[in-house]
Coordinates of C-alpha atoms and ligand atoms in Angstrom, one line a residue:
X261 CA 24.4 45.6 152.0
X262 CA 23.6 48.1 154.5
X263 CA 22.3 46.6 157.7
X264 CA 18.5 46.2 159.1
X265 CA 18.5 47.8 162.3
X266 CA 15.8 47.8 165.1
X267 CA 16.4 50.2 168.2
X268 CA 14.6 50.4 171.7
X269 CA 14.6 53.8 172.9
X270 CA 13.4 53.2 176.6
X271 CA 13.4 57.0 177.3
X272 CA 13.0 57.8 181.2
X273 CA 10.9 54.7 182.2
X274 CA 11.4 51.3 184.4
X275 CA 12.8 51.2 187.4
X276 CA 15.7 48.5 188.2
X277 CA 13.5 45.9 188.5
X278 CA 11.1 46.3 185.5
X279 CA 14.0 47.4 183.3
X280 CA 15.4 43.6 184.4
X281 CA 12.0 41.8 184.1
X282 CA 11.8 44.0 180.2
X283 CA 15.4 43.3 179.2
X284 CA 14.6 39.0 180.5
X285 CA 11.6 38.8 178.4
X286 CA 13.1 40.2 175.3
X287 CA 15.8 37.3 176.0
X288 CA 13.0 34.6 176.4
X289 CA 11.1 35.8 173.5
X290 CA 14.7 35.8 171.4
X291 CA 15.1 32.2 172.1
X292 CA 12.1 31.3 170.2
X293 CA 12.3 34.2 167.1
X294 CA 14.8 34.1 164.2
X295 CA 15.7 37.3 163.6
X296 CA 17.4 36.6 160.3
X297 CA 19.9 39.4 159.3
X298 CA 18.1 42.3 161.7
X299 CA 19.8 44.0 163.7
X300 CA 18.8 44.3 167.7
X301 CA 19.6 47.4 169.8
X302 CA 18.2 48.1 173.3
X303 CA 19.3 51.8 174.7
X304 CA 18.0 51.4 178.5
X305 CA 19.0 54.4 180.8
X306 CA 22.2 54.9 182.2
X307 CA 21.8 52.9 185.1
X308 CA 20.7 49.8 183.7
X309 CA 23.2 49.4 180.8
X310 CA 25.6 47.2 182.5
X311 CA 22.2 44.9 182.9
X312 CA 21.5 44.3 179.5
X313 CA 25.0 44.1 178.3
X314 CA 25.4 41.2 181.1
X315 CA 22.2 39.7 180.0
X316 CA 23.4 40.1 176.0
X317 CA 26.5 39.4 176.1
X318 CA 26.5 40.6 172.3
X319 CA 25.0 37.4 171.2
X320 CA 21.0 38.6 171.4
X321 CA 21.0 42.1 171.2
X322 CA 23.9 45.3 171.0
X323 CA 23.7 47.9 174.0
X324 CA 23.7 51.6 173.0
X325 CA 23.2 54.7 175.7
X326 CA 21.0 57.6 175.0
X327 CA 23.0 60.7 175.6
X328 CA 26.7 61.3 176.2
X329 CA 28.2 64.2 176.9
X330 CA 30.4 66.6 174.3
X331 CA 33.3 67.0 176.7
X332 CA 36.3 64.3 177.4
X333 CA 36.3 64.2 180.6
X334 CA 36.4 66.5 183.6
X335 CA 34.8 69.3 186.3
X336 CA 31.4 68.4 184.2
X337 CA 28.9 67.6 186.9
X338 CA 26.2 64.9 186.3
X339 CA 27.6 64.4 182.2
X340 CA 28.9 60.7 181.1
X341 CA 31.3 60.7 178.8
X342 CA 32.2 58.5 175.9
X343 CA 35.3 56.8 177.3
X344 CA 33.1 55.8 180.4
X345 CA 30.2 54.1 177.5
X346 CA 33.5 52.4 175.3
X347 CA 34.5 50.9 179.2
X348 CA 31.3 49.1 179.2
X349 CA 31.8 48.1 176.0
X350 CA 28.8 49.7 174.3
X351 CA 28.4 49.6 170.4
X352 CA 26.1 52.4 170.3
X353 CA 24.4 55.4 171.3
X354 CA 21.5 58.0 170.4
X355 CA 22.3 61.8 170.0
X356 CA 20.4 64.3 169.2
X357 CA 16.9 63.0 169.7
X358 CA 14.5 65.8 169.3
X359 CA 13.2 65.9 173.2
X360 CA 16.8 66.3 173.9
X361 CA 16.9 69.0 171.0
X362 CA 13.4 70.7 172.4
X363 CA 13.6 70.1 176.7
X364 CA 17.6 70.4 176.8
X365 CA 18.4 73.1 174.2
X366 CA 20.9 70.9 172.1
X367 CA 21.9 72.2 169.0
X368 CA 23.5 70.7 166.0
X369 CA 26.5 72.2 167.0
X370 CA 26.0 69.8 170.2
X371 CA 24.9 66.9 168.0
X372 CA 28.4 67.3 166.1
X373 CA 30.9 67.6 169.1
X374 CA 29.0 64.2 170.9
X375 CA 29.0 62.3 167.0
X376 CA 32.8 63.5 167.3
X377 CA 33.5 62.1 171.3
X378 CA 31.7 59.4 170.1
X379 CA 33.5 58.2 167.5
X380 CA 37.0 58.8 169.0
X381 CA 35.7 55.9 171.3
X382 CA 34.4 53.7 168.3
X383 CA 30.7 54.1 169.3
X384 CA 28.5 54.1 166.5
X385 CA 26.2 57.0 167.0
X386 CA 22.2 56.9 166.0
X387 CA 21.9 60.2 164.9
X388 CA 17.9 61.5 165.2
X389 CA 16.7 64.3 162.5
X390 CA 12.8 65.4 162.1
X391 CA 10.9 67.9 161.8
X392 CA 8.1 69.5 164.2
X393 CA 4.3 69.1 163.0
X394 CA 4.5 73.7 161.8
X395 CA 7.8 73.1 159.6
X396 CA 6.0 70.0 158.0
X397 CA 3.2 72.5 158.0
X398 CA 4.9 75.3 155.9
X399 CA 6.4 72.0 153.6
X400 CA 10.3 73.1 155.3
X401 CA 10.7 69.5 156.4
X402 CA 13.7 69.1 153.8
X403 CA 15.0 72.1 155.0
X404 CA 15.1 71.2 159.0
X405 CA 16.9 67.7 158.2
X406 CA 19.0 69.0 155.7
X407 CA 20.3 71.6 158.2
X408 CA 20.6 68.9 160.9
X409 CA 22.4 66.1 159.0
X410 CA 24.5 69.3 157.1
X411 CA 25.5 71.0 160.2
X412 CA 25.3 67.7 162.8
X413 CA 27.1 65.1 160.6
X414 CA 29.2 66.7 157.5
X415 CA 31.9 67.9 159.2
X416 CA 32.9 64.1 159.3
X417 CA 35.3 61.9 156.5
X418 CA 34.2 59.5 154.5
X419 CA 35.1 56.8 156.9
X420 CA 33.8 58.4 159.9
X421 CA 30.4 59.2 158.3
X422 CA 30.5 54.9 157.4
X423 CA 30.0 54.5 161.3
X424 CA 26.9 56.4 161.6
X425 CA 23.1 55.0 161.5
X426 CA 20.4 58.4 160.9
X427 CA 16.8 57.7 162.7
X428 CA 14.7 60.4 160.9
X429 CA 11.9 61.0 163.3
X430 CA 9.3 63.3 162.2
X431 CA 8.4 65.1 165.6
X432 CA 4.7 65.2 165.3
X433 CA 4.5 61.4 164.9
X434 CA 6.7 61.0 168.3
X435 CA 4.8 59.3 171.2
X436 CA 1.6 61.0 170.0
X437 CA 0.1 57.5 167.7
X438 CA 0.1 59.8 164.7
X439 CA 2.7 57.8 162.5
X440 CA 4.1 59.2 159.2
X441 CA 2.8 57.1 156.3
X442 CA 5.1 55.0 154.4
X443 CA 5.3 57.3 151.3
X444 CA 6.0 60.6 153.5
X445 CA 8.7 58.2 155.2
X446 CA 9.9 56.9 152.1
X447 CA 10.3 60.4 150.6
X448 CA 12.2 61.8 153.5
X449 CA 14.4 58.5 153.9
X450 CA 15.0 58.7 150.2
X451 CA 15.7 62.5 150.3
X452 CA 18.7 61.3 153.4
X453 CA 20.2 59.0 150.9
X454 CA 20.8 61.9 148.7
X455 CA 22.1 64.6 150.8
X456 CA 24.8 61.8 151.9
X457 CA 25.4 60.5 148.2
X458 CA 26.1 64.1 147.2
X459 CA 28.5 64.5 149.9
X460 CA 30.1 61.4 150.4
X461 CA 29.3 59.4 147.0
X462 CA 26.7 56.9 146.4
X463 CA 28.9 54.2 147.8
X464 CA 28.3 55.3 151.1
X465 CA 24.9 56.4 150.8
X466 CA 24.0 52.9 149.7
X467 CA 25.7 51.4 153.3
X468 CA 24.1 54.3 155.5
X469 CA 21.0 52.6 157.8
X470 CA 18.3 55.3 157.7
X471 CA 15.6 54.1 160.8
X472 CA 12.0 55.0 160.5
X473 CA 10.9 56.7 164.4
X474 CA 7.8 57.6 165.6
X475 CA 4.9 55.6 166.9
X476 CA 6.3 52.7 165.1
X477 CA 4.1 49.4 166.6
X478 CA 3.7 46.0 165.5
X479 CA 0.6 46.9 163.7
X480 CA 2.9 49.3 161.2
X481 CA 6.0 48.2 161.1
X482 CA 5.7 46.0 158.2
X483 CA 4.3 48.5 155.7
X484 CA 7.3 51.0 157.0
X485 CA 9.9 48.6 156.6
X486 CA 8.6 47.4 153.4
X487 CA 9.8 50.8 151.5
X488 CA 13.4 51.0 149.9
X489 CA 15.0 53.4 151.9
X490 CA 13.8 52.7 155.4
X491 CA 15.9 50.5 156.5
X492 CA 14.8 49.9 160.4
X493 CA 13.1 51.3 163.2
X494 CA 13.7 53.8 166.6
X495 CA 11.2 52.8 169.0
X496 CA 9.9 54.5 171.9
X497 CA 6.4 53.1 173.7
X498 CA 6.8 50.1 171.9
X499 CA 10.1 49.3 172.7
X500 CA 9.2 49.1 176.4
X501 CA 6.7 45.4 175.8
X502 CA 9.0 42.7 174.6
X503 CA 6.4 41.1 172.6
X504 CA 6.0 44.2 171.0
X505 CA 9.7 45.1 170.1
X506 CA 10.6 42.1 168.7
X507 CA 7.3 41.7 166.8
X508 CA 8.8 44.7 165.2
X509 CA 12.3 43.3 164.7
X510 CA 11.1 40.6 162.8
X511 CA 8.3 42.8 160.1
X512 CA 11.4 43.4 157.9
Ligands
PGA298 P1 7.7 56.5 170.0 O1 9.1 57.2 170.2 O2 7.9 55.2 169.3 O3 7.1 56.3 171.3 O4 6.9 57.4 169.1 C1 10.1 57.1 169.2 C2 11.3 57.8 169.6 O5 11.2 58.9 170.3 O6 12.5 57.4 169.4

């Protein structure tokens, strides 16, 4: 059975301090929540990875970036590469999220070269596909993430494409409180599954972790996680309270 997977996408917020009082909390309230077969991931900036990885150890929670570079290694100023994130030992990390896709001009072209650095280096990518509120507007939101799993992720085997979790997030619902409903999340989830059963056979579809992102909170989680095909969460705003993240890790 595929896995249930709940990720914290801290963005650009906490400083060293915070991100250690955030990152100590979610351990305290762990201690006291059974998580059953749900799957924890905190992605924390760059700097504070080694933090939670010391404070985790594996046992509480898996570690994942959010960015790496395309490139090996190298004359790339200011990049991190996906060697460096497999010497910390990281399990995970997010490409492709769409205000890296709007602010930072990354393609799916991009989206395919970090998937492939990534799993060179056995890190499981989360790989983020939604569309923006106009496309879901004109009804082209099958198109967009058709386009972005197609061109981001097909290029891989069989037993590559078994490493990788999808977080559809519709981009309208991202930060703004708007969330999609279950059914439209549902449909698109479902719709996923498809495009990855035609290509790869249902086998795989079936083992592919398709995350639900955008404004996902306590107060909706449980209704989003209740559908078929939604098999987890990416969480922003709420990922940065620990009551609140692992309120969410436990609505399956
Ligand atoms: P949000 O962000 O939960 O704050 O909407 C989700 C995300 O961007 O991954």
């Amino acid at each position: 059975m595929r896995k249930h997977i709940v990720a914290g996408n801290w963005k650009m917020n906490k400083n060293f301090e915070e991100a250690d009082e955030l990152v100590s909390n979610i351990m305290d309230k762990l201690e006291e929540t059974d998580l059953k077969d749900t799957l924890l991931i905190v992605c924390p900036p760059f700097p504070y990875l080694e933090l939670c990885t010391d404070y985790s150890n594996d046992s509480y929670f898996m570690v994942g970036a959010q960015n790496v570079s395309d490139k090996e290694s190298g004359a790339y100023t200011g990049e991190v590469s996906a060697s460096m994130l497999k010497s910390i030992e990281l399990d995970y990390c997010i490409v492709g999220h769409s205000e890296r896709r709007a602010y930072y001009g990354e393609t799916d072209a991009l989206v395919a070269a970090k998937v492939n650095q990534l799993l060179a280096n056995e890190i499981k990518p989360i790989v983020c596909c939604g569309e923006v509120l106009e496309e879901r507007e004109a009804n082209k939101q099958f198109d967009v993430v058709k386009k972005q799993i197609t061109d981001g992720l097909f290029h891989l085997t069989a037993e590559q494409f078994s490493e990788v979790v999808i977080a559809y997030e519709p981009v309208w619902a991202i930060g703004t409180g708007k969330t999609a409903t279950p059914d439209q999340a549902q449909e698109m989830h479902a719709f996923i599954r498809s495009l990855i059963a035609e290509k790869y056979g249902k086998e795989v579809a079936e083992e592919t972790s398709i995350l639900y992102g955008g404004s996902c909170k306590p107060g909706n989680a449980k209704e989003l996680f209740a559908n078929p095909d939604v098999d987890g969460g990416l969480i922003g705003g709420a990922s940065l309270k620990a009551d609140d993240f692992v309120a969410i890790a436990t609505s399956f």
